[in-house]
């Protein structure tokens, strides 16, 4: 009898175990990582967040060093990192925001309420632009040089330590290289 009652609970135990493993993997994935990545920028036209029928070409930013930041209102850590983005804006960092698989009205409302750190706000409602970049989850940030080449990819939420010790020095290196050229 006892063996039969244990056997009835086995499927439930298996489901709980699978959910635990998947959940743990997703949590581990969200730890920030910074990796050198080189490559050309996908030059597709992407809709503006405020005017989804108007399009912007990232190649219009050639000549500038900038961060391309994929975020979403449904992403809790994206909202937690917002003060870091606001500080970066104060320090003169050019940020381009991409509302990834998001509702444009909710994204606009969030930026109006929390402040808008972005020079340009783009909308990737389907996620295709992010897929072209290799985005696996939000938030993800890419550092691009003045020629539109990706130099670094930062997976996960930005914090003040990562900005001051990793991202800021890399931005300065690219800007210095631009001045020397």
PDB file of N, CA, C and O in Angstrom, residues 48-88:
ATOM      1  N   UNK A  48      10.484  53.790 -34.069  1.00  0.00           N
ATOM      2  CA  UNK A  48      10.651  54.633 -32.891  1.00  0.00           C
ATOM      3  C   UNK A  48       9.561  54.278 -31.890  1.00  0.00           C
ATOM      4  O   UNK A  48       8.404  54.033 -32.269  1.00  0.00           O
ATOM      5  N   UNK A  49       9.902  54.249 -30.618  1.00  0.00           N
ATOM      6  CA  UNK A  49       8.934  53.906 -29.579  1.00  0.00           C
ATOM      7  C   UNK A  49       7.761  54.876 -29.577  1.00  0.00           C
ATOM      8  O   UNK A  49       6.605  54.471 -29.504  1.00  0.00           O
ATOM      9  N   UNK A  50       8.061  56.168 -29.659  1.00  0.00           N
ATOM     10  CA  UNK A  50       7.016  57.190 -29.578  1.00  0.00           C
ATOM     11  C   UNK A  50       6.167  57.271 -30.842  1.00  0.00           C
ATOM     12  O   UNK A  50       5.037  57.735 -30.807  1.00  0.00           O
ATOM     13  N   UNK A  51       6.726  56.840 -31.977  1.00  0.00           N
ATOM     14  CA  UNK A  51       6.032  56.901 -33.273  1.00  0.00           C
ATOM     15  C   UNK A  51       6.324  55.620 -34.047  1.00  0.00           C
ATOM     16  O   UNK A  51       7.165  55.617 -34.951  1.00  0.00           O
ATOM     17  N   UNK A  52       5.634  54.522 -33.723  1.00  0.00           N
ATOM     18  CA  UNK A  52       5.961  53.212 -34.328  1.00  0.00           C
ATOM     19  C   UNK A  52       5.830  53.142 -35.851  1.00  0.00           C
ATOM     20  O   UNK A  52       6.312  52.189 -36.457  1.00  0.00           O
ATOM     21  N   UNK A  53       5.213  54.148 -36.468  1.00  0.00           N
ATOM     22  CA  UNK A  53       5.128  54.143 -37.930  1.00  0.00           C
ATOM     23  C   UNK A  53       6.338  54.844 -38.560  1.00  0.00           C
ATOM     24  O   UNK A  53       6.493  54.822 -39.766  1.00  0.00           O
ATOM     25  N   UNK A  54       7.181  55.468 -37.710  1.00  0.00           N
ATOM     26  CA  UNK A  54       8.411  56.099 -38.189  1.00  0.00           C
ATOM     27  C   UNK A  54       9.591  55.207 -37.812  1.00  0.00           C
ATOM     28  O   UNK A  54       9.599  54.613 -36.740  1.00  0.00           O
ATOM     29  N   UNK A  55      10.578  55.156 -38.683  1.00  0.00           N
ATOM     30  CA  UNK A  55      11.693  54.239 -38.486  1.00  0.00           C
ATOM     31  C   UNK A  55      13.005  54.984 -38.326  1.00  0.00           C
ATOM     32  O   UNK A  55      13.188  56.080 -38.847  1.00  0.00           O
ATOM     33  N   UNK A  56      13.901  54.337 -37.592  1.00  0.00           N
ATOM     34  CA  UNK A  56      15.228  54.879 -37.333  1.00  0.00           C
ATOM     35  C   UNK A  56      16.248  53.850 -37.797  1.00  0.00           C
ATOM     36  O   UNK A  56      16.041  52.646 -37.643  1.00  0.00           O
ATOM     37  N   UNK A  57      17.337  54.325 -38.349  1.00  0.00           N
ATOM     38  CA  UNK A  57      18.432  53.461 -38.774  1.00  0.00           C
ATOM     39  C   UNK A  57      19.598  53.680 -37.832  1.00  0.00           C
ATOM     40  O   UNK A  57      20.058  54.807 -37.673  1.00  0.00           O
ATOM     41  N   UNK A  58      20.092  52.632 -37.205  1.00  0.00           N
ATOM     42  CA  UNK A  58      21.217  52.778 -36.282  1.00  0.00           C
ATOM     43  C   UNK A  58      22.465  53.326 -36.977  1.00  0.00           C
ATOM     44  O   UNK A  58      23.307  53.941 -36.335  1.00  0.00           O
ATOM     45  N   UNK A  59      22.553  53.154 -38.272  1.00  0.00           N
ATOM     46  CA  UNK A  59      23.712  53.709 -38.980  1.00  0.00           C
ATOM     47  C   UNK A  59      23.723  55.231 -38.911  1.00  0.00           C
ATOM     48  O   UNK A  59      24.761  55.856 -39.115  1.00  0.00           O
ATOM     49  N   UNK A  60      22.581  55.837 -38.581  1.00  0.00           N
ATOM     50  CA  UNK A  60      22.540  57.290 -38.395  1.00  0.00           C
ATOM     51  C   UNK A  60      23.379  57.723 -37.189  1.00  0.00           C
ATOM     52  O   UNK A  60      23.688  58.897 -37.050  1.00  0.00           O
ATOM     53  N   UNK A  61      23.727  56.787 -36.321  1.00  0.00           N
ATOM     54  CA  UNK A  61      24.572  57.088 -35.167  1.00  0.00           C
ATOM     55  C   UNK A  61      26.050  56.853 -35.449  1.00  0.00           C
ATOM     56  O   UNK A  61      26.874  56.984 -34.551  1.00  0.00           O
ATOM     57  N   UNK A  62      26.378  56.491 -36.681  1.00  0.00           N
ATOM     58  CA  UNK A  62      27.804  56.314 -37.007  1.00  0.00           C
ATOM     59  C   UNK A  62      28.511  57.632 -36.719  1.00  0.00           C
ATOM     60  O   UNK A  62      28.004  58.700 -36.990  1.00  0.00           O
ATOM     61  N   UNK A  63      29.684  57.494 -36.138  1.00  0.00           N
ATOM     62  CA  UNK A  63      30.425  58.666 -35.697  1.00  0.00           C
ATOM     63  C   UNK A  63      30.333  58.861 -34.190  1.00  0.00           C
ATOM     64  O   UNK A  63      31.066  59.652 -33.619  1.00  0.00           O
ATOM     65  N   UNK A  64      29.439  58.132 -33.552  1.00  0.00           N
ATOM     66  CA  UNK A  64      29.273  58.206 -32.100  1.00  0.00           C
ATOM     67  C   UNK A  64      29.554  56.850 -31.456  1.00  0.00           C
ATOM     68  O   UNK A  64      29.181  55.815 -31.990  1.00  0.00           O
ATOM     69  N   UNK A  65      30.172  56.888 -30.291  1.00  0.00           N
ATOM     70  CA  UNK A  65      30.291  55.702 -29.448  1.00  0.00           C
ATOM     71  C   UNK A  65      29.017  55.672 -28.612  1.00  0.00           C
ATOM     72  O   UNK A  65      28.646  56.684 -28.013  1.00  0.00           O
ATOM     73  N   UNK A  66      28.334  54.536 -28.582  1.00  0.00           N
ATOM     74  CA  UNK A  66      27.085  54.484 -27.821  1.00  0.00           C
ATOM     75  C   UNK A  66      26.797  53.089 -27.292  1.00  0.00           C
ATOM     76  O   UNK A  66      27.397  52.107 -27.719  1.00  0.00           O
ATOM     77  N   UNK A  67      25.878  53.058 -26.340  1.00  0.00           N
ATOM     78  CA  UNK A  67      25.385  51.797 -25.784  1.00  0.00           C
ATOM     79  C   UNK A  67      23.990  51.546 -26.324  1.00  0.00           C
ATOM     80  O   UNK A  67      23.131  52.432 -26.283  1.00  0.00           O
ATOM     81  N   UNK A  68      23.771  50.349 -26.820  1.00  0.00           N
ATOM     82  CA  UNK A  68      22.454  49.910 -27.268  1.00  0.00           C
ATOM     83  C   UNK A  68      21.914  49.001 -26.174  1.00  0.00           C
ATOM     84  O   UNK A  68      22.504  47.954 -25.879  1.00  0.00           O
ATOM     85  N   UNK A  69      20.813  49.413 -25.556  1.00  0.00           N
ATOM     86  CA  UNK A  69      20.316  48.740 -24.355  1.00  0.00           C
ATOM     87  C   UNK A  69      18.923  48.154 -24.603  1.00  0.00           C
ATOM     88  O   UNK A  69      17.973  48.888 -24.879  1.00  0.00           O
ATOM     89  N   UNK A  70      18.817  46.828 -24.511  1.00  0.00           N
ATOM     90  CA  UNK A  70      17.535  46.131 -24.655  1.00  0.00           C
ATOM     91  C   UNK A  70      16.923  45.980 -23.266  1.00  0.00           C
ATOM     92  O   UNK A  70      17.559  45.458 -22.353  1.00  0.00           O
ATOM     93  N   UNK A  71      15.682  46.429 -23.106  1.00  0.00           N
ATOM     94  CA  UNK A  71      14.998  46.412 -21.815  1.00  0.00           C
ATOM     95  C   UNK A  71      13.512  46.166 -22.057  1.00  0.00           C
ATOM     96  O   UNK A  71      13.046  46.155 -23.192  1.00  0.00           O
ATOM     97  N   UNK A  72      12.761  45.984 -20.969  1.00  0.00           N
ATOM     98  CA  UNK A  72      11.314  45.805 -21.076  1.00  0.00           C
ATOM     99  C   UNK A  72      10.640  46.179 -19.763  1.00  0.00           C
ATOM    100  O   UNK A  72      11.240  46.058 -18.693  1.00  0.00           O
ATOM    101  N   UNK A  73       9.406  46.618 -19.855  1.00  0.00           N
ATOM    102  CA  UNK A  73       8.658  46.973 -18.642  1.00  0.00           C
ATOM    103  C   UNK A  73       8.293  45.735 -17.835  1.00  0.00           C
ATOM    104  O   UNK A  73       8.108  45.824 -16.630  1.00  0.00           O
ATOM    105  N   UNK A  74       8.196  44.595 -18.486  1.00  0.00           N
ATOM    106  CA  UNK A  74       7.843  43.348 -17.789  1.00  0.00           C
ATOM    107  C   UNK A  74       9.060  42.685 -17.145  1.00  0.00           C
ATOM    108  O   UNK A  74       8.953  41.653 -16.508  1.00  0.00           O
ATOM    109  N   UNK A  75      10.229  43.290 -17.304  1.00  0.00           N
ATOM    110  CA  UNK A  75      11.485  42.755 -16.776  1.00  0.00           C
ATOM    111  C   UNK A  75      11.814  43.478 -15.467  1.00  0.00           C
ATOM    112  O   UNK A  75      12.188  44.652 -15.481  1.00  0.00           O
ATOM    113  N   UNK A  76      11.685  42.776 -14.354  1.00  0.00           N
ATOM    114  CA  UNK A  76      11.904  43.382 -13.045  1.00  0.00           C
ATOM    115  C   UNK A  76      13.295  43.957 -12.864  1.00  0.00           C
ATOM    116  O   UNK A  76      13.452  45.065 -12.344  1.00  0.00           O
ATOM    117  N   UNK A  77      14.330  43.236 -13.297  1.00  0.00           N
ATOM    118  CA  UNK A  77      15.692  43.751 -13.116  1.00  0.00           C
ATOM    119  C   UNK A  77      15.969  44.940 -14.030  1.00  0.00           C
ATOM    120  O   UNK A  77      16.807  45.785 -13.711  1.00  0.00           O
ATOM    121  N   UNK A  78      15.248  45.038 -15.154  1.00  0.00           N
ATOM    122  CA  UNK A  78      15.398  46.209 -16.023  1.00  0.00           C
ATOM    123  C   UNK A  78      14.962  47.469 -15.273  1.00  0.00           C
ATOM    124  O   UNK A  78      15.590  48.521 -15.389  1.00  0.00           O
ATOM    125  N   UNK A  79      13.895  47.344 -14.511  1.00  0.00           N
ATOM    126  CA  UNK A  79      13.395  48.491 -13.751  1.00  0.00           C
ATOM    127  C   UNK A  79      14.324  48.811 -12.587  1.00  0.00           C
ATOM    128  O   UNK A  79      14.498  49.968 -12.230  1.00  0.00           O
ATOM    129  N   UNK A  80      14.954  47.782 -12.013  1.00  0.00           N
ATOM    130  CA  UNK A  80      15.887  47.997 -10.902  1.00  0.00           C
ATOM    131  C   UNK A  80      17.158  48.700 -11.360  1.00  0.00           C
ATOM    132  O   UNK A  80      17.759  49.446 -10.596  1.00  0.00           O
ATOM    133  N   UNK A  81      17.590  48.478 -12.583  1.00  0.00           N
ATOM    134  CA  UNK A  81      18.830  49.082 -13.067  1.00  0.00           C
ATOM    135  C   UNK A  81      18.628  50.505 -13.582  1.00  0.00           C
ATOM    136  O   UNK A  81      19.595  51.192 -13.925  1.00  0.00           O
ATOM    137  N   UNK A  82      17.407  50.978 -13.607  1.00  0.00           N
ATOM    138  CA  UNK A  82      17.097  52.284 -14.185  1.00  0.00           C
ATOM    139  C   UNK A  82      17.921  53.439 -13.591  1.00  0.00           C
ATOM    140  O   UNK A  82      18.395  54.297 -14.340  1.00  0.00           O
ATOM    141  N   UNK A  83      18.148  53.483 -12.259  1.00  0.00           N
ATOM    142  CA  UNK A  83      18.974  54.575 -11.713  1.00  0.00           C
ATOM    143  C   UNK A  83      20.398  54.596 -12.289  1.00  0.00           C
ATOM    144  O   UNK A  83      20.984  55.668 -12.458  1.00  0.00           O
ATOM    145  N   UNK A  84      20.935  53.444 -12.611  1.00  0.00           N
ATOM    146  CA  UNK A  84      22.275  53.383 -13.216  1.00  0.00           C
ATOM    147  C   UNK A  84      22.239  54.038 -14.599  1.00  0.00           C
ATOM    148  O   UNK A  84      23.131  54.818 -14.961  1.00  0.00           O
ATOM    149  N   UNK A  85      21.202  53.733 -15.369  1.00  0.00           N
ATOM    150  CA  UNK A  85      21.074  54.329 -16.703  1.00  0.00           C
ATOM    151  C   UNK A  85      20.921  55.847 -16.611  1.00  0.00           C
ATOM    152  O   UNK A  85      21.504  56.587 -17.416  1.00  0.00           O
ATOM    153  N   UNK A  86      20.160  56.313 -15.622  1.00  0.00           N
ATOM    154  CA  UNK A  86      19.983  57.756 -15.441  1.00  0.00           C
ATOM    155  C   UNK A  86      21.320  58.422 -15.097  1.00  0.00           C
ATOM    156  O   UNK A  86      21.615  59.520 -15.585  1.00  0.00           O
ATOM    157  N   UNK A  87      22.123  57.776 -14.272  1.00  0.00           N
ATOM    158  CA  UNK A  87      23.446  58.308 -13.922  1.00  0.00           C
ATOM    159  C   UNK A  87      24.359  58.336 -15.150  1.00  0.00           C
ATOM    160  O   UNK A  87      25.107  59.302 -15.362  1.00  0.00           O
ATOM    161  N   UNK A  88      24.294  57.302 -15.964  1.00  0.00           N
ATOM    162  CA  UNK A  88      25.101  57.257 -17.175  1.00  0.00           C
ATOM    163  C   UNK A  88      24.730  58.420 -18.098  1.00  0.00           C
ATOM    164  O   UNK A  88      25.605  59.060 -18.689  1.00  0.00           O
TER     165      UNK A  88
END
